[in-house]
Each structure stands twice: as C-alpha cells, then as structure tokens.
Coordinates of C-alpha atoms in Angstrom, one line a residue:
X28 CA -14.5 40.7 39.8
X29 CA -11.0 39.0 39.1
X30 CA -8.7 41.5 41.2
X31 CA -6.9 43.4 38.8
X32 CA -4.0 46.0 40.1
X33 CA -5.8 45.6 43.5
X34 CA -5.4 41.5 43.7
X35 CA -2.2 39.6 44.2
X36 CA 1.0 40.4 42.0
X37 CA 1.3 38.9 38.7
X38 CA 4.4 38.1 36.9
X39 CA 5.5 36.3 33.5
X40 CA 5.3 33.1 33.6
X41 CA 4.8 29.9 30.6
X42 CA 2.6 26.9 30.7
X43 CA 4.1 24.3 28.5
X44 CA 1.7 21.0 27.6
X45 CA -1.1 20.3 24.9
X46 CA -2.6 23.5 23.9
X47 CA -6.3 23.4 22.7
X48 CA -6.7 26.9 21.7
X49 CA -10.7 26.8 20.3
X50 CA -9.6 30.0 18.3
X51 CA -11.7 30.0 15.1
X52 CA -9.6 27.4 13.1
X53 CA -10.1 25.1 16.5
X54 CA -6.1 25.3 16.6
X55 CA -4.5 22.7 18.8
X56 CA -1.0 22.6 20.0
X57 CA 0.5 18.9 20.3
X58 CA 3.1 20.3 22.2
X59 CA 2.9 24.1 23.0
X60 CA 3.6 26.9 25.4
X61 CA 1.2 29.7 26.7
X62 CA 3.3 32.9 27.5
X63 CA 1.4 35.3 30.0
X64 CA 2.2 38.8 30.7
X65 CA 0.2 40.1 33.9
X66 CA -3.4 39.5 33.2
X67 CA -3.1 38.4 29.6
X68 CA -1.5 36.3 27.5
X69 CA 1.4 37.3 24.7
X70 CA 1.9 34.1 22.2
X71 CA 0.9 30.8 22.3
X72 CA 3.6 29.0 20.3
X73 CA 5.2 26.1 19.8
X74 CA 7.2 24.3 22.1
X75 CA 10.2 24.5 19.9
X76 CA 9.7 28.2 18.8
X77 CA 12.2 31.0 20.2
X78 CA 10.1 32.3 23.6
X79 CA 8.7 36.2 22.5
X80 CA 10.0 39.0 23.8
X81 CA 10.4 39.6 27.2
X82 CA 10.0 35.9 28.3
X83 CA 13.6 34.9 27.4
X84 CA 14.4 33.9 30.8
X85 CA 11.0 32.5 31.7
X86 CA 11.6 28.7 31.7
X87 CA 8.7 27.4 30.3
X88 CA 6.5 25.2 33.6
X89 CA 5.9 21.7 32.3
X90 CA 2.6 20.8 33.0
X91 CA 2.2 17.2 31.4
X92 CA -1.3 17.9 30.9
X93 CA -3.8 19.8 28.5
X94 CA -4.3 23.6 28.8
X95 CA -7.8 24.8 27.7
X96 CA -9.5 28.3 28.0
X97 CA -10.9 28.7 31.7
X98 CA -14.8 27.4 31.8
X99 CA -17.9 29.9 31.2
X100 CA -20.8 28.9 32.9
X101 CA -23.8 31.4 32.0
X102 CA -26.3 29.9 34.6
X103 CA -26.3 29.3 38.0
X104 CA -28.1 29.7 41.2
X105 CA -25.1 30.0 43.0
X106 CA -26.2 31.0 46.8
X107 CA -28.0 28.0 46.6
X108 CA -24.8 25.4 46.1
X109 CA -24.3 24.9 49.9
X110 CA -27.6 22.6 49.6
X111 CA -27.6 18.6 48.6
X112 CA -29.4 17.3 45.4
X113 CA -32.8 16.1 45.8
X114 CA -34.2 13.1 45.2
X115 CA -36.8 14.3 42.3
X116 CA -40.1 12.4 43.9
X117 CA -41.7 13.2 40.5
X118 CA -41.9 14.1 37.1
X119 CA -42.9 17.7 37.1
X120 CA -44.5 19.4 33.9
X121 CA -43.4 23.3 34.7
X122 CA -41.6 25.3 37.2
X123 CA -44.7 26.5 39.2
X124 CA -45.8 22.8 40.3
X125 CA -42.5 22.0 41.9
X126 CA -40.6 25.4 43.2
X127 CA -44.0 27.5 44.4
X128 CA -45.6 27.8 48.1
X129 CA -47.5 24.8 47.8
X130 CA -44.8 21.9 47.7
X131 CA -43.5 21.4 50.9
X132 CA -40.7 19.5 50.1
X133 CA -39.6 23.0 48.3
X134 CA -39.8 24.7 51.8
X135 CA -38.1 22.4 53.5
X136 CA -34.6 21.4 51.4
X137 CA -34.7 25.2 50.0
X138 CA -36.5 28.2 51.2
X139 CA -36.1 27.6 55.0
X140 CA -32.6 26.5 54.8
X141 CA -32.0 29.6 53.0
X142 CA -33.5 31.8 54.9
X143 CA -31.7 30.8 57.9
X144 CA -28.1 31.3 55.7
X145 CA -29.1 34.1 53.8
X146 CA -29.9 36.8 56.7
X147 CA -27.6 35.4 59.2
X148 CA -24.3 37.9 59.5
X149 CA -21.9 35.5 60.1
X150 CA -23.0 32.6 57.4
X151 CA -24.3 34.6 54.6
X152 CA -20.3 35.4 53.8
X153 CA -19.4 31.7 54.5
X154 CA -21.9 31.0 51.6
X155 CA -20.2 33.1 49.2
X156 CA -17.0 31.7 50.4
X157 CA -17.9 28.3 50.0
X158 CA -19.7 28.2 46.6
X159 CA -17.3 30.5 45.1
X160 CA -14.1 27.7 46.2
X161 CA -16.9 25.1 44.8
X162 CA -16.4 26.7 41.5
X163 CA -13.2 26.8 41.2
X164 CA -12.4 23.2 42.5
X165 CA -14.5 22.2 38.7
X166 CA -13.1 24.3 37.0
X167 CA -15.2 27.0 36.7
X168 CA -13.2 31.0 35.6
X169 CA -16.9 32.9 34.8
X170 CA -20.0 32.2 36.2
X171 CA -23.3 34.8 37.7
X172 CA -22.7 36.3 40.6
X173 CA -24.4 37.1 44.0
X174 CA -27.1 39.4 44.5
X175 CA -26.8 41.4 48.6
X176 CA -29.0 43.3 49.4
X177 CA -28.8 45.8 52.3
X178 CA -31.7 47.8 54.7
X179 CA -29.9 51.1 53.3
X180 CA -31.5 50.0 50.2
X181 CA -28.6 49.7 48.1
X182 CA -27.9 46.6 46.0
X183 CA -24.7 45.3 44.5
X184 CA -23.7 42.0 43.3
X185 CA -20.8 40.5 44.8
X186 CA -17.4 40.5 43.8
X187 CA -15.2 38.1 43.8
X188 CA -11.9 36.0 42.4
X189 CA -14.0 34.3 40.0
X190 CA -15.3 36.4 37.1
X191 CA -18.9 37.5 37.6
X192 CA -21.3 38.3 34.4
X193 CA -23.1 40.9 36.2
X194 CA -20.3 42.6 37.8
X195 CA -17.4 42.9 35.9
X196 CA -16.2 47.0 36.7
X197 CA -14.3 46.4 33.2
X198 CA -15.1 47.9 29.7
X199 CA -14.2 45.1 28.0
X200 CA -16.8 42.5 29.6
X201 CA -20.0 44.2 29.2
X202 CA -21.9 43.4 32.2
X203 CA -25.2 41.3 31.4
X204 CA -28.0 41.1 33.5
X205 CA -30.5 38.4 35.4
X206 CA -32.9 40.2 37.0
X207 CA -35.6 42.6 35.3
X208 CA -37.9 45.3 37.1
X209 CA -41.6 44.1 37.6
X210 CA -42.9 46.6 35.4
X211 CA -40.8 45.2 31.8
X212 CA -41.4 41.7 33.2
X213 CA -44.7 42.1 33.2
X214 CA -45.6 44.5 29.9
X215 CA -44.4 43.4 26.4
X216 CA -43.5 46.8 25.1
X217 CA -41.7 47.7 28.2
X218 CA -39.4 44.6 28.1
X219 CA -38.5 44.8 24.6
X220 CA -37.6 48.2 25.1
X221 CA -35.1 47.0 27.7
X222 CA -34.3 44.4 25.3
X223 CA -32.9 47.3 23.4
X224 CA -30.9 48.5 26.0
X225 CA -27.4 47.5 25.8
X226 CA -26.9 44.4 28.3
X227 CA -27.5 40.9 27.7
X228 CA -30.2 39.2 29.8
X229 CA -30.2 36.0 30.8
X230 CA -33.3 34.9 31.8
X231 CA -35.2 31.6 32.4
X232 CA -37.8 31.1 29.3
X233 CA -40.1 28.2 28.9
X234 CA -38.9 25.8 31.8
X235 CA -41.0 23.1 31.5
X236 CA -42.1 20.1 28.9
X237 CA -46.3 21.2 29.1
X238 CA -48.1 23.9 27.3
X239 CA -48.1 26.4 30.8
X240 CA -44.0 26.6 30.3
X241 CA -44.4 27.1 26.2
X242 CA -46.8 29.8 27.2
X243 CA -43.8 31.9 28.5
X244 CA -42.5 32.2 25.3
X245 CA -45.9 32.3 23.3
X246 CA -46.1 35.4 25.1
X247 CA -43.3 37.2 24.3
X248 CA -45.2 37.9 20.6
X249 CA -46.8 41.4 20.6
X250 CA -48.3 40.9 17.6
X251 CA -48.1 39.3 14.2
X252 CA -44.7 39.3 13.2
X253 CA -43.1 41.3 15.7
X254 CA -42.1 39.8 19.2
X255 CA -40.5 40.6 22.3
X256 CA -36.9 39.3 20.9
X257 CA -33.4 41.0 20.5
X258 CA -29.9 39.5 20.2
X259 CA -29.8 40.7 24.0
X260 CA -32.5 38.0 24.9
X261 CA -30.6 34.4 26.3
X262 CA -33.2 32.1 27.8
X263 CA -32.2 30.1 29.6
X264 CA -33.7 26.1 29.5
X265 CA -36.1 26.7 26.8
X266 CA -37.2 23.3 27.6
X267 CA -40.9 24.5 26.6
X268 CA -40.1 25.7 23.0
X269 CA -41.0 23.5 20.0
X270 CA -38.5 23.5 16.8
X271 CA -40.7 26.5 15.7
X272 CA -40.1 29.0 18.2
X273 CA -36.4 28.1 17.8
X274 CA -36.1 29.8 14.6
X275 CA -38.0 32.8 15.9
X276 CA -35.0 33.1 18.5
X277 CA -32.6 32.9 15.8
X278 CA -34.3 35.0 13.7
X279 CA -33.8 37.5 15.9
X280 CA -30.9 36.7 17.0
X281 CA -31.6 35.3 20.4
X282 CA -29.3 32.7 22.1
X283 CA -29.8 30.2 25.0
X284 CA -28.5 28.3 28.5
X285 CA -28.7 24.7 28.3
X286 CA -29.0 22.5 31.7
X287 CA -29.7 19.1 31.0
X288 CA -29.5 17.7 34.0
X289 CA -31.4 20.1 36.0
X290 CA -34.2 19.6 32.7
X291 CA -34.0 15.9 33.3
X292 CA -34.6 15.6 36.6
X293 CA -37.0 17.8 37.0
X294 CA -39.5 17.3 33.8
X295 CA -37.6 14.4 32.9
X296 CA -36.6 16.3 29.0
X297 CA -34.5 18.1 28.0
X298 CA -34.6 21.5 25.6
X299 CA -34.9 19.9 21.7
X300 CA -31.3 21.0 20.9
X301 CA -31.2 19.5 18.1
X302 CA -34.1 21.8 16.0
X303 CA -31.7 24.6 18.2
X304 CA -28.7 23.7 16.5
X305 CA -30.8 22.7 12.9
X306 CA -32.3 26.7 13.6
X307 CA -28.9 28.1 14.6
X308 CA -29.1 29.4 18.2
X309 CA -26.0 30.1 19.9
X310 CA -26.0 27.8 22.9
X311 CA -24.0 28.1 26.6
X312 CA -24.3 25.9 29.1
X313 CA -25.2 26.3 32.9
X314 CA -25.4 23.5 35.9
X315 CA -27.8 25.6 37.3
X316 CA -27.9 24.6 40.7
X317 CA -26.7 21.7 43.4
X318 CA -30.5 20.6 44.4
X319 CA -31.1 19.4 40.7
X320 CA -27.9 20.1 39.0
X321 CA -24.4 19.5 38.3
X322 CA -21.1 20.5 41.2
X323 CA -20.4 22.8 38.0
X324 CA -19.6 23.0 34.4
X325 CA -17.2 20.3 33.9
X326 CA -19.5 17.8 35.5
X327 CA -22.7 19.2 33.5
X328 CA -20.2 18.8 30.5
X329 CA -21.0 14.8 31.1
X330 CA -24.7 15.1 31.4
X331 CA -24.9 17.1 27.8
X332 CA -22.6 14.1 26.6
X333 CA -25.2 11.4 27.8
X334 CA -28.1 13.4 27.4
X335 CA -27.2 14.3 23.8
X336 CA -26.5 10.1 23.4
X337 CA -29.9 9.6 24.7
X338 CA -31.9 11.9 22.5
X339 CA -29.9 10.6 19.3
X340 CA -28.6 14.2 18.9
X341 CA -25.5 14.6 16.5
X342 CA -23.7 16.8 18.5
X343 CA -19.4 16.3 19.0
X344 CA -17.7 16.7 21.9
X345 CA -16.1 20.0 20.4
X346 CA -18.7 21.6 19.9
X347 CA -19.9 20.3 23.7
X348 CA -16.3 22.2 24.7
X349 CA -17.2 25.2 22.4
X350 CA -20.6 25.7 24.3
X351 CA -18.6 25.9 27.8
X352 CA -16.4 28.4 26.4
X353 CA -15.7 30.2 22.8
X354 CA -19.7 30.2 22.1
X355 CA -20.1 31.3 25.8
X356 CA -18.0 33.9 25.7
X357 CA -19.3 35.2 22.3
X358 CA -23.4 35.0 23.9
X359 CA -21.8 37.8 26.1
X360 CA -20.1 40.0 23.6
X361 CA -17.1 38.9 25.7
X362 CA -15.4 37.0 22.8
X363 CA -12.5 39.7 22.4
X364 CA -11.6 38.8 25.8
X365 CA -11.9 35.2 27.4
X366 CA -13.0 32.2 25.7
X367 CA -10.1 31.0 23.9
X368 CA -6.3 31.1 23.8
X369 CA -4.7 34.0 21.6
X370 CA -3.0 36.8 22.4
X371 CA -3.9 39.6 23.9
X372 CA -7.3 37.7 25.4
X373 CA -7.3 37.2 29.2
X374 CA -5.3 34.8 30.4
X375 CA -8.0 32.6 32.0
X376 CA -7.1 29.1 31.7
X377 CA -8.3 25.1 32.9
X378 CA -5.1 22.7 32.8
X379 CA -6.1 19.0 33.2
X380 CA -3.3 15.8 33.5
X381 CA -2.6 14.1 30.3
X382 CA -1.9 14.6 26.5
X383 CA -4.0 11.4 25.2
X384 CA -7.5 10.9 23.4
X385 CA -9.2 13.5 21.5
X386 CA -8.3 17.0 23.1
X387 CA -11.9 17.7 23.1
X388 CA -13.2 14.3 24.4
X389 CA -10.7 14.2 27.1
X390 CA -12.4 17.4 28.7
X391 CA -15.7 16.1 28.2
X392 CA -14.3 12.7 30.3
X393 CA -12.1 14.5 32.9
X394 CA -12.9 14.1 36.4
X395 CA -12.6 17.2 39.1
X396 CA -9.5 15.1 39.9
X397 CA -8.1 15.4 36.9
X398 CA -7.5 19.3 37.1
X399 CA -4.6 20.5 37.9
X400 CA -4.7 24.0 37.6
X401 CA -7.2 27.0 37.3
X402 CA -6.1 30.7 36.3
X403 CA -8.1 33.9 36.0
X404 CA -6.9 37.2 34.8
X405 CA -3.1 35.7 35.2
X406 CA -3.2 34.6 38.5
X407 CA -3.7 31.0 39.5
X408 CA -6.3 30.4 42.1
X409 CA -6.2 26.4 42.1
X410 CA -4.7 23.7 41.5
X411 CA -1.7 21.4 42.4
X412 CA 0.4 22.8 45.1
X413 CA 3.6 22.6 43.2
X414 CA 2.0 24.1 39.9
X415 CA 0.0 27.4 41.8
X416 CA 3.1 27.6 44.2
X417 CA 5.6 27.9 41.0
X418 CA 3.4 30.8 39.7
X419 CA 1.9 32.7 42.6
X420 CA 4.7 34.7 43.9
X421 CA 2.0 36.9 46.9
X422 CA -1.2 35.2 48.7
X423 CA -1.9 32.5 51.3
X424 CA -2.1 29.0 50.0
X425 CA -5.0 27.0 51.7
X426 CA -4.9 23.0 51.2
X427 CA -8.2 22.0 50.5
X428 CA -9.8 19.0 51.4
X429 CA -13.1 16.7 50.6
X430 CA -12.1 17.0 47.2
X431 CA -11.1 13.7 46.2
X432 CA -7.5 15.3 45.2
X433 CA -4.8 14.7 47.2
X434 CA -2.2 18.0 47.2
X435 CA -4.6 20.7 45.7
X436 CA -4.5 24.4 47.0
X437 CA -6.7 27.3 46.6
X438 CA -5.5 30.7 46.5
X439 CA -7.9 33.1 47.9
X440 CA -6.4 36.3 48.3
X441 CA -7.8 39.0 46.9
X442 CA -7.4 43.1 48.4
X443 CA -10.3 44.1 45.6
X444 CA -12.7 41.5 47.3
X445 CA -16.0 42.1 49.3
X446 CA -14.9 43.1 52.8
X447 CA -18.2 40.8 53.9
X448 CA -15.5 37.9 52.4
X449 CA -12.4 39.6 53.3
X450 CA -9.9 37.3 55.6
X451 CA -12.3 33.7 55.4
X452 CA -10.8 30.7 54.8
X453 CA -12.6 28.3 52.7
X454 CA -12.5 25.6 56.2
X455 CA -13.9 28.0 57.8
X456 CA -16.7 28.6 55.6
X457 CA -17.0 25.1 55.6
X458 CA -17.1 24.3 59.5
X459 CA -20.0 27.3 60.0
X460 CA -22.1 25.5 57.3
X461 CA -21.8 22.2 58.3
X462 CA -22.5 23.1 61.6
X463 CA -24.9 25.4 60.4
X464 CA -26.6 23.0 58.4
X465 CA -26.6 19.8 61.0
X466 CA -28.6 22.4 63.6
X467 CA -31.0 24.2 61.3
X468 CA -34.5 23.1 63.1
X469 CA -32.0 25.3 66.7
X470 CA -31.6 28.0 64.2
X471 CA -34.5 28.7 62.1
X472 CA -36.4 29.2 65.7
X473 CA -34.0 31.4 67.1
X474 CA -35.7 35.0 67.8
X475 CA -34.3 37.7 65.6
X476 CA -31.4 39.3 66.8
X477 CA -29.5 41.2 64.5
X478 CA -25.5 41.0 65.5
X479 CA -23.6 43.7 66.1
X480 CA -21.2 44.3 62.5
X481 CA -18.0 46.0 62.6
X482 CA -15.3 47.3 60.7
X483 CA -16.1 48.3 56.6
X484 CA -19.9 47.0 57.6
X485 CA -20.4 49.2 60.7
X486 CA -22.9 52.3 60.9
X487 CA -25.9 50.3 60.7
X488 CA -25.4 49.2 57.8
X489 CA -26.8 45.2 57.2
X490 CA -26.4 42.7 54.2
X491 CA -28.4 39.5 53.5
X492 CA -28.4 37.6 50.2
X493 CA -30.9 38.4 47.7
X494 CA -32.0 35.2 47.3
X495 CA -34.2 34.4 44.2
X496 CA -38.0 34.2 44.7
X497 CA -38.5 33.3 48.2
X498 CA -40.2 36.2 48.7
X499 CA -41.1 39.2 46.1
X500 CA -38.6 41.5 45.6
X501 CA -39.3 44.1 42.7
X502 CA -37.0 42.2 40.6
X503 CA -38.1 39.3 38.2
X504 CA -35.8 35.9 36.8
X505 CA -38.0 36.1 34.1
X506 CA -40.9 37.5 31.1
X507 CA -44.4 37.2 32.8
X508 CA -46.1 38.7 30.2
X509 CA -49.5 38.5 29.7
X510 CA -51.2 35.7 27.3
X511 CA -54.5 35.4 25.5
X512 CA -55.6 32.0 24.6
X513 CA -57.9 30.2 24.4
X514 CA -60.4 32.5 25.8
X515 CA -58.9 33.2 28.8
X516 CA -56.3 35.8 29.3
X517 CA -53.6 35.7 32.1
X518 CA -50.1 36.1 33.4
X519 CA -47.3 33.3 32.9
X520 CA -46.2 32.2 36.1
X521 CA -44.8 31.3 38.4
X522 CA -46.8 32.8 40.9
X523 CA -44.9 33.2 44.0
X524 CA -47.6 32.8 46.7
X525 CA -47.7 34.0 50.3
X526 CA -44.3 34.0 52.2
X527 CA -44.6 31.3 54.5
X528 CA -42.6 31.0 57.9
X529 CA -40.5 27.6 57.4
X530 CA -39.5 27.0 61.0
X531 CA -41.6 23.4 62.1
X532 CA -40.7 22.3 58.7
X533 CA -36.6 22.2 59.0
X534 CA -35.1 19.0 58.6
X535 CA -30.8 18.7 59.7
X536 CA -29.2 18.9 56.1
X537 CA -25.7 17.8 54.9
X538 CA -23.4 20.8 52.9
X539 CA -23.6 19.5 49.7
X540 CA -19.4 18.7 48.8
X541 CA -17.4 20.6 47.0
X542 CA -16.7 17.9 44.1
X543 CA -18.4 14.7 43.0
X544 CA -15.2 12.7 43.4
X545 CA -15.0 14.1 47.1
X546 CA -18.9 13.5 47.7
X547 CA -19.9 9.8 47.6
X548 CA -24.1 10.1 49.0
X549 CA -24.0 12.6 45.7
X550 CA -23.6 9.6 43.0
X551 CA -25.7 7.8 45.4
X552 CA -28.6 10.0 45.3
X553 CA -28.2 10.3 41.1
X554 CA -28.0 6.9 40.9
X555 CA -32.0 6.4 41.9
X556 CA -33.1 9.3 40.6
X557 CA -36.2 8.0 38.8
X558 CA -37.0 11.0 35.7
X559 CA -33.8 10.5 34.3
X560 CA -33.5 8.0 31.1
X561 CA -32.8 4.2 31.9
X562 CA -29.3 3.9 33.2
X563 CA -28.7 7.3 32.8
X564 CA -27.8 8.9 36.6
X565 CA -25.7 5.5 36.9
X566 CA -23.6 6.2 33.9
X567 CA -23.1 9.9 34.5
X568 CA -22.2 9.0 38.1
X569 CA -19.2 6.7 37.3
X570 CA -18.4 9.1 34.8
X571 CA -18.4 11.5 37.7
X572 CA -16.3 10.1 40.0

C-alpha cells in the first residue's frame, strides 16, 4: 500500500516534458506540465498556460523526457523474482507437465530454493525487499502483492511502496483477489457465486496450447448456455482458449492477463490475441515471473511488440501502452484513479529521457536505462538522483547499483510499511540473497531452528511467504472444476502431488539482476532459448539491453 498520510511528506511540485496523457481522446502534450498536489494531480496543461492555483511559485522541474501514467502490471509471481530464468529444455503442452512433483528440474531452480528463502526469518523480508526495488527499477507503480502467512493463523498480503491489487486499505481501488478457497475452486456453482461477489479475480485459465489446458475453461460451463463467467472473472494466459471461447468471455464480460513471453517459452504460443481483440476482451499485461518471464512490464512491453510481429497480429503500439495502463486500470474498476493523466487521478507516473519518435513507440522501445523517474501516490520512489532529490523533501536516498544506470536512487522510506521490511536497504537485501543463493545446498540441510524475532514480530509470532503451490494450502491460483468428456469425468489440474523434501537436489544459484541492462548471462540465456520463434529471444534481447 503506497504510504498515504503515514509515508514520506508530499508537497507541490511540476513535471514539465512530453505529456502522453492516454485519457480517452489519447491526449498528448508536445510540451506540457503535470501539477501535483499531495498524492494527486491538479492540471495537466500546457507549457505555456498560466500554472493553476496554488502552484504559482512552483517552478515547473524540466525533465527533457516523456511523462506517462505509472505501469500496471496485473500478473506476477513476485516472491519468486530473486530466481534466474531458465533455460526451457522443452516445449511443454500444459502447466502440469512442467511445474508439478515429477520434473525435477522444477524442484531444483524453484521449490527448494524457495523453500529455503521463504521460511527463513531473516531472508524472507530481503525477498520482498529485493523484488519490490526490482519493480520499481522497470518501471513498474501497481503490481500483486505478497501473500505471509503466520503459525497464528492469520494471513495478510504485504504492504508496500508499490501499489498492491490485493491490498490496497483504500475505497477507491477495490481490492481484487488471486487466490480462491478449495471449495469454489473446485464446484461450479460455488465459484460463480463468488464470481458474484464484489472483487475481481485474477486467476490463471487455460495455460497451455493442448486440449488438458482448454479443458480448464471447458469446464467452467454448468450447463447449456449458462457458465461460470462474470465481469469479475480475468484469466490470466488463456493460452488454451480457441477464438470461440473468447467471445464467451466477452460475452460475459470477462477480461484477461497476457504474458507472452512466459507463453512462449514455455508452450512455445502464445494466447490468440487477435480473435481476443476481434471478440472484444479487455486485455492487461503481466511478466509473470523471472524463471520464464520478463524483469517487468516495460521489458514484457518488447516481447508483446515481437510476439504480436510474429503472429501477424495488427495490434499498435498504443494500444500495446494502453494494455499496461488505461485498460489495466479499467480491468480493476481502478480507472477513476490511476491509469492515466487527469486531474484529480493519482499521481502515479513513469518519466523516460527524450521527446522524439511516436510517444507510444518510444515506451514500447525504452530500455530500464532510459527511466528517469518513477512516482506513486505523489512521491517519487526512483529515478535520477537530481530529479527524486528536487522532489522528495523527507526519506533516505539509496544509490542503487547493477542496474545498468549510472546516478539512479531509490527512495524506500515508508512509516506505513511492513515492520518485517521496516529499516532494509535494498544492498542489504541484495548481499543476504546473493550469499544466500551461492550457499543454498549449506542451507537447505541446515536442521530447523527457528530464530529468535523481536520487536513488532515478538510473542511467538512467525511469518514465512505463502508461496504458491509448493505445497497445498486451502487456497487455489485457479478453477479446478470438474469436466465430463469423453466418457471419462475428472478434475482440471494441476495436481500438486506429494511435498517432496528438496535438499540433495540444491544446486548454487545466481540472484537473478534487477534490470536486463544491468544483467548480461540474462540476454545470454534468452538468446538460446529454443521454444521461442526463429530469432526471436535475440531480437528481444538487444531490444533489452
């Protein structure tokens, strides 16, 4: 949760420099100002227009660059960031055949290495540390959040400087939701009865190119002509869905999370966004994760660009922009709030260098480099150290490093944050991980010893990351409904299978780096990646960096 009256002090302050607005008449500013007011912003004008009131004596900052809305990203496994991307050895044809019990290559880059981070007291919070900064660094002002879970029983999603879908504490951002009880995931009526409930839910839907992933979404029909779809339904992938069952989803309304290069690599295809589009689905994007994903949006931004190219799919860059934030922002109900500059709407906001090309195309083609500053709720959180300095008038400034920027700062403070967070520096995060990660085989055999907590966390209280599906947990990622078919009748998957113990398995790992500019074995590793289209992870990778 961005920190509100709790967080650092805001103040007036102007952003002068291109303005792409993405209001509804696409409005862009060849030369314009942004006037913000606290947490929102009051006029975006003309850079010749008199200032509004009460901004008089604000001299305007000159940015030399292009000021967008702040980047939605409506799918992400963010825990799971700290870990490098995978060399794909395969084509996969569903989720179950490459992220259940019985591939071990799934044990050993992901649910051993996060079970060593995700129950250890001191390196869970460097997790959340480090992937929230990772965020940021691309450009990133809303993305999910993080799921703790403590042996009290209690579970809260974490709360941090970047906005957070599931835990917003705010009226006007209607928190949405990615985990359903076992009992709707699994019965048809019961989930479209929480499908009537008042929270989005984004959830994973046909992931996969074969008939087992379409059968996710063959089961959401009850019966003929009625199915288990509201306007509160966002599936995420769709990969599985043919240009049929797109028009069911927007005939009732449904939207959907688009994560082309996670789809590629894995099941080497994409979702058919073209029949989406033809059909009218509302569509958001999501890098979904670092072991077959983007660093963030404004990379996965690149890999819709090429993927779209590659599938012949007439689809501009504004509308790529619009999917990243006004459409994003409307899937959430949020489109009152963020998702474009106008007055009165949050004043969340992406500033990259330079005023030439298409407005739209030059976002699209930016590199992380290329930012120069990121703002949430009013308060700027990164950027160039001369730009966040001139605006943020309480905080600590931390320089950041291994981003392939020279002179960029992060400002991290934040008196509303999780007290598990409270006082880390983002180098610090990063030295436990990459220590951390460099001795995992040490650590994963370690003997359980719990360590002793203190302060806000004392009186036996304990927090680990929920981390998704290593183990069952009463909460599904997504419908497994049951299905009759061809004379069978069964449960989509994916099953999880038995919790194994991943200890002889543990390999040293590398923390994946924050940016693609700043992370050289990254473009390396997309570069051979063999499911993606010829010349495809080369392209994106110069793109990249």
């Amino acid at each position: 949760m961005p920190p509100g009256n709790d967080g650092p002090t805001t103040h007036r302050f102007a952003l002068r420099g291109r303005v792409v607005t993405l209001d509804e008449s696409d409005t862009v500013l060849d030369d314009g100002v942004v006037y913000v007011g606290g947490r929102s912003i009051d006029a975006v004008l003309p850079a010749g227009a008199p200032a509004p009131r009460g901004f008089e004596d604000v001299a305007p900052v000159v940015t030399g660059g292009t000021v967008y809305p702040g980047l939605i990203e409506l799918h992400n496994h963010l825990p799971y960031d700290v870990l490098p991307l995978w060399n794909v050895p395969k084509r996969y044809g569903n989720r179950s055949q490459w992220g259940g019990s019985g591939n071990p290559a799934y044990r050993t880059l992901v649910t051993g290495p996060m079970r060593v981070l995700g129950e250890d007291p001191d390196l869970m919070p460097a997790v959340v540390r480090y992937v929230e900064a990772k965020a940021l660094v691309n450009g990133t002002t809303t993305t999910q959040g993080i799921a703790l879970f403590s042996n009290a029983g209690a579970r809260r999603m974490y709360r941090g400087i970047v906005r957070n879908v599931e835990e917003t504490d705010d009226p006007e951002l209607p928190e949405a939701a990615s985990r359903i009880a076992d009992v709707e995931a699994e019965d048809a009526e019961k989930f479209l009865a929480r499908l009537k409930q008042s929270r989005r839910l984004l959830l994973h839907l046909a992931e996969g190119t074969d008939e087992a992933a379409r059968e996710h979404f063959l089961a959401l029909r009850i019966e003929e002509g009625r199915w288990a779809i509201t306007e509160n339904l966002v599936g995420i992938h769709c990969t599985g869905l043919a240009a049929e069952d797109f028009q069911i989803l927007a005939d009732h309304g449904a939207s959907m999370v688009w994560s082309p290069l996670s789809n590629l690599l894995l099941y080497g295809r994409t979702a058919d966004i073209a029949a989406a589009r033809r059909a009218g689905v509302l569509i958001g994007l999501g890098s979904d994760w670092s072991v077959s994903g983007s660093k963030g949006l404004l990379g996965e931004l690149k890999a819709a660009r090429l993927a779209a190219d590659a599938g012949e799919v007439d689809l501009g860059d504004r509308e790529l922009v619009a999917m990243a934030t006004r459409d994003a922002a409307r899937i959430l109900r949020w489109e009152h709030a963020v998702g474009s500059l106008r007055p009165g709407l949050r004043a969340d906001l992406l500033i990259t260098a330079g005023t030439a090309d298409d407005p739209y195309t030059a976002l699209v083609q930016a590199r992380d480099t290329d930012i120069q500053l990121v703002v949430i709720d009013g308060i700027a959180r990164y950027g160039l150290r001369d730009l966040v300095g001139a605006l943020v008038s309480d905080g600590e400034l931390e320089e950041v490093s291994g981003t392939g920027a020279d002179d960029r700062v992060v400002n991290l403070d934040d008196a509303a944050g999780d007290p598990l967070v409270a006082g880390l520096t983002l180098a610090e995060a990063t030295d436990r991980l990459t220590t951390a990660l460099a001795d995992l085989p040490a650590l994963a055999a370690r003997p359980p010893q719990p360590a002793p907590l203190t302060g806000a966390l004392a009186g036996g209280l304990r927090w680990r990351l929920a981390l998704d599906e290593l183990a069952p947990t009463g909460a599904e990622l997504r419908p497994r409904l049951t299905l009759s078919a061809a004379g069978r009748t069964h449960r989509t998957g994916p099953e999880l299978g038995p919790v194994t113990a991943a200890v002889g398995a543990l390999t040293p790992l590398r923390l994946d780096g924050l940016t693609a500019s700043g992370d050289s074995s990254f473009g390396t590793v997309l570069a051979q990646e063999a499911n993606l289209p010829a010349d495809y992870g080369a392209r994106l990778a110069r793109l990249l960096t």
